[in-house]
Amino acid sequence: MILPKSPRLTPAQLAEVTAIVEPFGCSVQPIVGAIRTIYAIVGDERDELMINRIEGLDYIERFDRIQSPHKLMDARSDLASHRITFGGVTLGESLLVIAGQCTIDPKNPNFLYETAHAVKEAGANALRGGVWKPRTNPYSFQGDSKSLDILMEAHRRTGLPVDAEVMDETQLHLALDAGVHMLQIGARNALNYSLLRAIGRAVADRKTVVLLKRSLHMGPISEFISAAEYIVSFGNPNVLLCPRGTAPTLDGYRNHPDESITPLLKEKTWAPVVVDPSHSVGKAAYVPACALAAVAYGADGLCIEAHVQPSQGIGDDPKQALTPEVLATTITQARQLWALRRPSKVT
Amino acid sequence: MILPKSPRLTPAQLAEVTAIVEPFGCSVQPIVGAIRTIYAIVGDERDELMINRIEGLDYIERFDRIQSPHKLMDARSDLASHRITFGGVTLGESLLVIAGQCTIDPKNPNFLYETAHAVKEAGANALRGGVWKPRTNPYSFQGDSKSLDILMEAHRRTGLPVDAEVMDETQLHLALDAGVHMLQIGARNALNYSLLRAIGRAVADRKTVVLLKRSLHMGPISEFISAAEYIVSFGNPNVLLCPRGTAPTLDGYRNHPDESITPLLKEKTWAPVVVDPSHSVGKAAYVPACALAAVAYGADGLCIEAHVQPSQGIGDDPKQALTPEVLATTITQARQLWALRRPSKVT
Amino acid sequence: MILPKSPRLTPAQLAEVTAIVEPFGCSVQPIVGAIRTIYAIVGDERDELMINRIEGLDYIERFDRIQSPHKLMDARSDLASHRITFGGVTLGESLLVIAGQCTIDPKNPNFLYETAHAVKEAGANALRGGVWKPRTNPYSFQGDSKSLDILMEAHRRTGLPVDAEVMDETQLHLALDAGVHMLQIGARNALNYSLLRAIGRAVADRKTVVLLKRSLHMGPISEFISAAEYIVSFGNPNVLLCPRGTAPTLDGYRNHPDESITPLLKEKTWAPVVVDPSHSVGKAAYVPACALAAVAYGADGLCIEAHVQPSQGIGDDPKQALTPEVLATTITQARQLWALRRPSKVT
Amino acid sequence: MILPKSPRLTPAQLAEVTAIVEPFGCSVQPIVGAIRTIYAIVGDERDELMINRIEGLDYIERFDRIQSPHKLMDARSDLASHRITFGGVTLGESLLVIAGQCTIDPKNPNFLYETAHAVKEAGANALRGGVWKPRTNPYSFQGDSKSLDILMEAHRRTGLPVDAEVMDETQLHLALDAGVHMLQIGARNALNYSLLRAIGRAVADRKTVVLLKRSLHMGPISEFISAAEYIVSFGNPNVLLCPRGTAPTLDGYRNHPDESITPLLKEKTWAPVVVDPSHSVGKAAYVPACALAAVAYGADGLCIEAHVQPSQGIGDDPKQALTPEVLATTITQARQLWALRRPSKVT
C-alpha cells in the first residue's frame, strides 16, 4: 500500500512506480478516496529491494506492508501445527522451566552438580549452564571449554537435558559434538546472521532445540521472528523465542523487562515463547515477580538462573541466581498461575 | 557525593566547592582513594540549587545523591505506617479494584448505571467514570459537567464510591462539591504542579483519596514520588500511585506497559500502587494479562475500564473496556494470584 | 484504511464495519489484492470515536490513518502562508534567537537587567525570563510574581520583547496584563488541555506569540501539533513549536536531545520550529553544539539560557546558562550556518 | 563506592563486604556522613565479579563505579596521544569523509567504479562498498564475495582506500587477503565478542583501521568503548567509533539519530568519532542535515552512502544514497562548519 505526499500521483509518477514494481511481478492499483488516492501493490509485495526503491521516491510518504515477511514462522504457515517437546514437556501443554547457572565455574564443578540436582528437585525440566560467556569487559573471565565436560556430566548425573550458549562456529561444533540438547543464542548475537545460518545448517538434520534470545534493542517484532526464520529455513523447526529484557534500562532494572511482548509475538508466529526473567530484572529479589508476570502474559516457558550458593557463583550468579528454595516456590506459583489462566485464556 | 573529573580537586577548586555548600549548611569531606579522591557533602545535600551550582563547575564529573528527596513520601518517613482504606478495602490487606467507563456518555446515562451494577457484581470495590476527558484532538468530545450528576447517581444506586479525573481548578471544585470520593490526576497533568497544589490544598481537610497517574514519559521514579509529595505536603496522605503505561509505545501496544515499576516504587515509598492495565495496553484483549502481571509485580490495586456494551461506548471504551464477564474472570484470577503471592512475597 | 486479521472480511463483518462508519458519513470500499483484501474508509475518516470503534473489533488488525488530523496546523492548510514576526525577525527569513535567564532572582533584579543588555549585545532578538518555575521538588523555590515587574523593566531598558512561562490561568492573566509579548507553555504542561484552551481564548484577539514546548515524552509528532491546534483554533495563529529534549535521558544528558525532529515537524505543519538546546542537553558546555545541530536540522529559531554570572544564578542557570561571550559566539556561528544552509536547503 | 539501604552497615555486614573485596586486593573505608554512612572500595574496584558479588547482597542499594573500566581506550590512557591517519586525513586535524555504496551490485560493477570517481570528485577521502550485507530477511540478497574484486578494482582506479564490513572470520580473512584498508563492524555485530577478538588478532600486526559501529540499542557509553577495547587490546590502536542511529526508531526516522552522543564519547575516550548519518535517518532527503548536526556535535568524520544512480542501486541505496551533487554540497558545508567550529570549540 503506497501513500503519496500529494492527494494523488501524477501520470508520470504512476508510470515510474509501475516500472519499479513490474520486474518484481507486481502491479499498481489506485484506490480513489474522497480526499486522497492511495495505491495498492498487487502481487507479492515483500521484496525489500522493491520497497526500498519505492520509499526512495521523493513524492512517496510511506509504504505500508500488508503481508507478513515470514514464510515459515508466520502464525498461519504450515508449521503452525508443529509441536516442540523438550525435557519431557510439550510446549503449550504445560510450562517448561529451564534453570541453572549463568556461568559454570571450571574450578568448582561440584557447584554445578549440586545445582543440577537442586533445580531438578525444585521442578525444573532442563539445566542451563554457561560454558562460554559474552562479557562487556575484555579482561573478564570469558568461559572455558572444559566446562562443557562438567555440563555433560551434570546431565548424566541428573538426566536433565542441557542448554548452552554458543557464540561462534568453533563453540557451536564443540557443543554439538559433546551432545548438548539445546543451543542458546544470546542477545548480543541475536542478529549475527552468519552465526544464525551456521546454527541452522548444523542442526538441520538433528532434533536439537534452539533458544533464540531477543536482541538488546526493542526492534520491531518482525525482526525477532525473522532471526528465527534464518534458523528454521534450513529445516529444523525446533526454535523457541526468548525475551530477556532490553536495553537501555529505562526504570532501574538491569535491563528493561519485556515479558509483555509475549501476546504480540503469539499473534504473529506459532513459535513458543520462553521468557528469561533473570536477565530482564538482573537481581534475584525481583526475579519471582517477573517470572509470574511472564506467565500472566502467556509465556510457554521460563529460563531462570539458580545456584546452590549464589554468593559463591561467578559471572552474574552472585546477583541474579535464585537459591533452590526460592526457585521451588517460584516454579510452584508459576505452574499454579499457568493452570489458572488455562481455561479462560483471553490473549 | 562529588566526583571530580581529575584524580583530585586542587586547593582552589576545593575552596570554591566549599564556598558553594556552606551557605546551605553543608561541608565537604575528602575521601582519599588509591587512585582517585572523591568528596562527600556532609549535611542536608538535597537542595537543588546547591546541586545545580556544583554540577555547573566544569571540573566536576557528577554529583551522586545519597539522600532521598522525599520528606513525607519516603519509605522510611513517619507516614510509612499510614494505611489507606477505600471502597471497603484497606490497601495492602486485599486487592482494591476500581472499574468503570473511560467516558460517561451524557446522552445515555443508563449505560453507566448498568455498568456500575455489573462491575459491583463482578467484584469491583469502586466505580470510575470519566466526566471530563483530555483529548488529543481539540475537536473531539471533551466531556460534559452533566455527567457528574450521572456519576453520583450511579454511586447512589450501587453504594460504590466513585472516582473522576479533574483537569483544572473549576472541575476540581465541581467534583468535590458533588461529593466525588476519589480524584484522579491523569498522565497528561501528572507534572502540572499548579493543579497538584490546588488539589492538595482542596483535600487537605477531607478524606478524599487522590489517584495520581504516572506521567507519559519514563522519568526517574523520584519524579513520580515528588509529584505525590506536592499533594501530601498539604496534609492529606491518601494518595495512590498509578502506573498506566508510558509513551512512546515501544512494542506495539497503545502505551508501553510499566507495571514492572511496582517493586521499584515500593522500595522508595510507602504509598500503595494501583496499576491501570487498560491504558497500558489499550486493547481489551490484552487487559487481563496485564492486570495479572501487575499483581505478579506486587500491585495493591487495579483500575480497569469496563462497560456493559463496549461497542456502544464513547471515548476509549469501544477499544479498551472489558465486558462484565471478562472483568469478573479477571478480578477472580487477580485475587487468586494476590493470595498465592501473599505468604511468600519475595519482592 | 482497515486491515483485517484474516485474508478478507466475512459479509457479516463487512456489514458491522459499515454500520459503524455510516453514522460518521463514511462508507467502506474493499480493495481486492492477490492475497489479501483491505478496506478503504471513504469520507472524513478522522473521527477518533469511529476509529476506536473499528479498532475495538477483534477481527481487525489495524486502522491506518490516511488523513492529517490537523485542520489548521496541517502543512497544506490555509494558514500555510501565515508568517510570524517577533523581535524584528520574520520566522523563516532569518534565525530568531531568544535568550535569557531560566529563573529571575527577585532579590537580585540587576542580574536580569545586565543579562538583558548582554544578550541584546550578543545578538539575541528577545529576552526570556522565568517568573514562575515548575519544580520537581515541592520545597524548591517556585518563582515569584514580583519577578514580572523585573522582566517588564528589562524590556523597557532594552527594547527586547519578553517571553515568560505560565502554568495556570492566574499566571496567564497576570502575564498578559503586564504586557508580556510571548507566552511559553512548558514541557510539563504541553498536554494540559485546559491551559491550552485558556491561553488560546486569552490571546485570540491579540498578537501575542505562544511558544509551545514539546512534552517530556516522545509522543507521536501529530500529538505535538494537535496541542498547537488547540491554541490556534481560537483564532491566533502565532504559535511556535519548541523541541527541548525529552525524557528519559537515554545517553547521559539532562534530557534526550530531539532537535532531529525538526524536519519531520516541517513535513506535517507550517508552524516555525524554535529549538531549546539548553534544556535538551542541560549543561552549558554542550549547549553550543546542540544549538548548531538544531540549525543544521533546519530550526527557525533558538531559545537559549544565558546569564551574566551563571554561578550566581538560581534555578537551572548555574548549570545551563551560557556566559554572554559564549552566547555571542554561538549566535554568530548559528547565523553563519543558517546562511550556509539557505540556498541548498535539502530538507 | 557502596551505598547501603540502611543508614549504615552492621559490623557483620561490614565484615561480609570486606571478605568479598579482599581477595580482589581491595579494602573498605567507611565515610561517616551526618545522616548516612557510605563505603569506599579502596584499590582497583573494576573487577566485575567483585561488583556482582557486592550487588548481590540484599542490604546494598547500589555500587557506584568511580574508575573507568577501560585500560587502553580511556581518555587519560597512554594511547591518548595516538593519532590515526586514513585516506590522507589525520583524524582531529581535518574532517574525514568516507562515501560510497551500501551494497555493491556484482552484476553491475560499473556503478561502483563510477560512484568511486564521483565521491572522490565530491571530496571524499575513502570509498565504502558493501560486499556482504546483514539482511533482516533471510531470503534477501546477502552479498557476494565477487564484489570484493570489484571493490579493490575501484581502489586501483581511484587511489581511494576502501572500507568493507565483515560479519564472520571467513569474510574477515577474504577481506584482509584482498587488501581492504578499513574493516567495518556493523551494528548487529557490535557486541559479537568472538568477531571482535578475531578482528583484533588479525589486524594486530597491520595498520588496518577498524570502524566500529555502535550497537542498535542505546547501551551505556562504556559498553561501546569496551567493544573497542577488545580490538585494541591485541595491539592495533587504529579504531574509529561510529554512531549510526539506534533502534527503536522513536520519532519517525529509520533509526533514532544519535550524533549527539559524540561529546559524551569524547569525554571518556581518545578515539575519533565518525558518524554515519545515512543509517541514522535512513532517507536521502534527511542525510545532509544529519551530517551537519554530527559536525556540530564535534564528529571527526562522516561515513555517507552515495551512488551515481541511487534508484538503480541495491540494498539500502535506493532509499539512502545521496547523488554525487548532493554529496558534494554536503561535504563542502560540513567542512565549512568544521572550520567554523574549530577555533572556538566549546565541547
mmCIF file of C-alpha atoms in Angstrom, chain D residues 69-201:
data_model
loop_
_atom_site.group_PDB
_atom_site.id
_atom_site.type_symbol
_atom_site.label_atom_id
_atom_site.label_comp_id
_atom_site.label_asym_id
_atom_site.label_seq_id
_atom_site.Cartn_x
_atom_site.Cartn_y
_atom_site.Cartn_z
ATOM 1 C CA PRO D 69 36.829 0.234 33.136
ATOM 2 C CA HIS D 70 38.950 0.988 30.049
ATOM 3 C CA LYS D 71 42.675 0.489 30.377
ATOM 4 C CA LEU D 72 43.579 1.445 26.799
ATOM 5 C CA MET D 73 40.590 3.358 25.486
ATOM 6 C CA ASP D 74 40.259 5.734 28.445
ATOM 7 C CA ALA D 75 40.720 9.409 27.616
ATOM 8 C CA ARG D 76 43.610 9.501 30.046
ATOM 9 C CA SER D 77 45.397 6.317 28.953
ATOM 10 C CA ASP D 78 48.825 6.289 27.299
ATOM 11 C CA LEU D 79 47.133 5.934 23.927
ATOM 12 C CA ALA D 80 45.505 9.353 24.298
ATOM 13 C CA SER D 81 48.222 10.909 22.147
ATOM 14 C CA HIS D 82 47.834 8.325 19.369
ATOM 15 C CA ARG D 83 46.833 9.836 16.020
ATOM 16 C CA ILE D 84 45.090 7.859 13.297
ATOM 17 C CA THR D 85 45.611 8.725 9.641
ATOM 18 C CA PHE D 86 43.390 7.396 6.889
ATOM 19 C CA GLY D 87 42.822 8.466 3.309
ATOM 20 C CA GLY D 88 45.379 11.214 3.750
ATOM 21 C CA VAL D 89 43.494 12.710 6.693
ATOM 22 C CA THR D 90 44.804 12.782 10.230
ATOM 23 C CA LEU D 91 41.728 12.418 12.374
ATOM 24 C CA GLY D 92 41.204 15.510 14.500
ATOM 25 C CA GLU D 93 43.099 17.748 12.088
ATOM 26 C CA SER D 94 40.557 17.780 9.329
ATOM 27 C CA LEU D 95 37.253 16.100 8.602
ATOM 28 C CA LEU D 96 37.433 12.550 7.226
ATOM 29 C CA VAL D 97 34.728 11.654 4.722
ATOM 30 C CA ILE D 98 34.092 8.051 3.712
ATOM 31 C CA ALA D 99 31.471 7.699 1.000
ATOM 32 C CA GLY D 100 30.143 5.023 -1.294
ATOM 33 C CA GLN D 101 27.552 2.339 -1.811
ATOM 34 C CA CYS D 102 25.681 0.422 0.858
ATOM 35 C CA THR D 103 25.824 -2.674 -1.315
ATOM 36 C CA ILE D 104 27.918 -3.452 -4.366
ATOM 37 C CA ASP D 105 25.890 -4.935 -7.211
ATOM 38 C CA PRO D 106 28.034 -7.793 -8.555
ATOM 39 C CA LYS D 107 26.104 -7.710 -11.830
ATOM 40 C CA ASN D 108 26.783 -4.024 -12.406
ATOM 41 C CA PRO D 109 30.355 -3.275 -11.349
ATOM 42 C CA ASN D 110 30.409 -0.058 -13.346
ATOM 43 C CA PHE D 111 28.080 1.565 -10.845
ATOM 44 C CA LEU D 112 30.756 1.243 -8.184
ATOM 45 C CA TYR D 113 33.554 2.430 -10.458
ATOM 46 C CA GLU D 114 31.545 5.487 -11.412
ATOM 47 C CA THR D 115 30.486 6.075 -7.831
ATOM 48 C CA ALA D 116 34.108 5.843 -6.713
ATOM 49 C CA HIS D 117 35.182 8.531 -9.170
ATOM 50 C CA ALA D 118 32.190 10.663 -8.226
ATOM 51 C CA VAL D 119 32.739 10.561 -4.475
ATOM 52 C CA LYS D 120 36.426 11.346 -4.966
ATOM 53 C CA GLU D 121 35.412 14.310 -7.095
ATOM 54 C CA ALA D 122 32.903 15.365 -4.423
ATOM 55 C CA GLY D 123 35.688 15.497 -1.852
ATOM 56 C CA ALA D 124 35.531 12.129 -0.094
ATOM 57 C CA ASN D 125 38.750 10.628 1.270
ATOM 58 C CA ALA D 126 37.808 6.961 1.146
ATOM 59 C CA LEU D 127 35.368 4.613 -0.528
ATOM 60 C CA ARG D 128 32.886 2.367 1.208
ATOM 61 C CA GLY D 129 31.310 -0.569 -0.562
ATOM 62 C CA GLY D 130 29.248 -3.341 0.965
ATOM 63 C CA VAL D 131 30.460 -6.759 -0.181
ATOM 64 C CA TRP D 132 28.416 -8.834 2.266
ATOM 65 C CA LYS D 133 25.285 -7.394 3.889
ATOM 66 C CA PRO D 134 23.392 -8.268 7.062
ATOM 67 C CA ARG D 135 19.762 -8.570 5.995
ATOM 68 C CA THR D 136 16.725 -8.889 8.230
ATOM 69 C CA ASN D 137 15.038 -11.146 5.738
ATOM 70 C CA PRO D 138 16.855 -14.463 5.188
ATOM 71 C CA TYR D 139 15.624 -14.571 1.610
ATOM 72 C CA SER D 140 17.074 -11.172 0.628
ATOM 73 C CA PHE D 141 20.359 -10.809 -1.275
ATOM 74 C CA GLN D 142 23.148 -11.330 1.255
ATOM 75 C CA GLY D 143 26.078 -10.091 -0.796
ATOM 76 C CA ASP D 144 28.647 -11.905 -2.869
ATOM 77 C CA SER D 145 32.387 -12.464 -2.432
ATOM 78 C CA LYS D 146 32.906 -11.467 -6.064
ATOM 79 C CA SER D 147 32.146 -7.912 -5.078
ATOM 80 C CA LEU D 148 35.447 -7.863 -3.216
ATOM 81 C CA ASP D 149 37.276 -7.827 -6.548
ATOM 82 C CA ILE D 150 35.061 -5.008 -7.745
ATOM 83 C CA LEU D 151 35.829 -3.018 -4.590
ATOM 84 C CA MET D 152 39.586 -3.499 -4.990
ATOM 85 C CA GLU D 153 39.360 -2.563 -8.668
ATOM 86 C CA ALA D 154 37.586 0.661 -7.652
ATOM 87 C CA HIS D 155 40.502 1.311 -5.302
ATOM 88 C CA ARG D 156 43.004 0.789 -8.092
ATOM 89 C CA ARG D 157 41.122 3.086 -10.441
ATOM 90 C CA THR D 158 40.782 5.977 -7.986
ATOM 91 C CA GLY D 159 43.500 5.520 -5.411
ATOM 92 C CA LEU D 160 40.895 5.821 -2.647
ATOM 93 C CA PRO D 161 41.402 3.432 0.274
ATOM 94 C CA VAL D 162 38.407 1.141 0.752
ATOM 95 C CA ASP D 163 36.191 0.129 3.641
ATOM 96 C CA ALA D 164 34.163 -3.116 3.802
ATOM 97 C CA GLU D 165 32.013 -4.667 6.505
ATOM 98 C CA VAL D 166 32.863 -8.201 7.607
ATOM 99 C CA MET D 167 30.477 -10.391 9.564
ATOM 100 C CA ASP D 168 32.492 -13.527 10.307
ATOM 101 C CA GLU D 169 36.001 -14.950 10.247
ATOM 102 C CA THR D 170 35.740 -16.249 6.695
ATOM 103 C CA GLN D 171 34.846 -12.817 5.375
ATOM 104 C CA LEU D 172 37.485 -11.218 7.592
ATOM 105 C CA HIS D 173 40.291 -13.211 6.029
ATOM 106 C CA LEU D 174 38.985 -12.794 2.495
ATOM 107 C CA ALA D 175 38.895 -9.038 3.026
ATOM 108 C CA LEU D 176 42.348 -8.827 4.552
ATOM 109 C CA ASP D 177 43.847 -11.031 1.869
ATOM 110 C CA ALA D 178 42.315 -8.835 -0.811
ATOM 111 C CA GLY D 179 43.938 -5.792 0.770
ATOM 112 C CA VAL D 180 40.937 -3.899 2.155
ATOM 113 C CA HIS D 181 42.180 -0.842 4.090
ATOM 114 C CA MET D 182 39.396 -0.443 6.621
ATOM 115 C CA LEU D 183 37.293 -3.161 8.223
ATOM 116 C CA GLN D 184 33.840 -2.212 9.338
ATOM 117 C CA ILE D 185 31.953 -3.943 12.148
ATOM 118 C CA GLY D 186 28.240 -3.426 11.723
ATOM 119 C CA ALA D 187 25.706 -2.529 14.376
ATOM 120 C CA ARG D 188 24.346 -6.083 14.574
ATOM 121 C CA ASN D 189 27.815 -7.450 15.374
ATOM 122 C CA ALA D 190 28.925 -4.598 17.597
ATOM 123 C CA LEU D 191 28.842 -6.843 20.663
ATOM 124 C CA ASN D 192 29.833 -10.064 18.886
ATOM 125 C CA TYR D 193 32.877 -10.534 21.065
ATOM 126 C CA SER D 194 34.128 -13.597 19.160
ATOM 127 C CA LEU D 195 34.292 -11.487 16.000
ATOM 128 C CA LEU D 196 35.832 -8.529 17.820
ATOM 129 C CA ARG D 197 38.584 -10.769 19.139
ATOM 130 C CA ALA D 198 39.138 -12.381 15.738
ATOM 131 C CA ILE D 199 39.495 -8.967 14.125
ATOM 132 C CA GLY D 200 41.745 -7.678 16.904
ATOM 133 C CA ARG D 201 44.003 -10.674 16.452
#
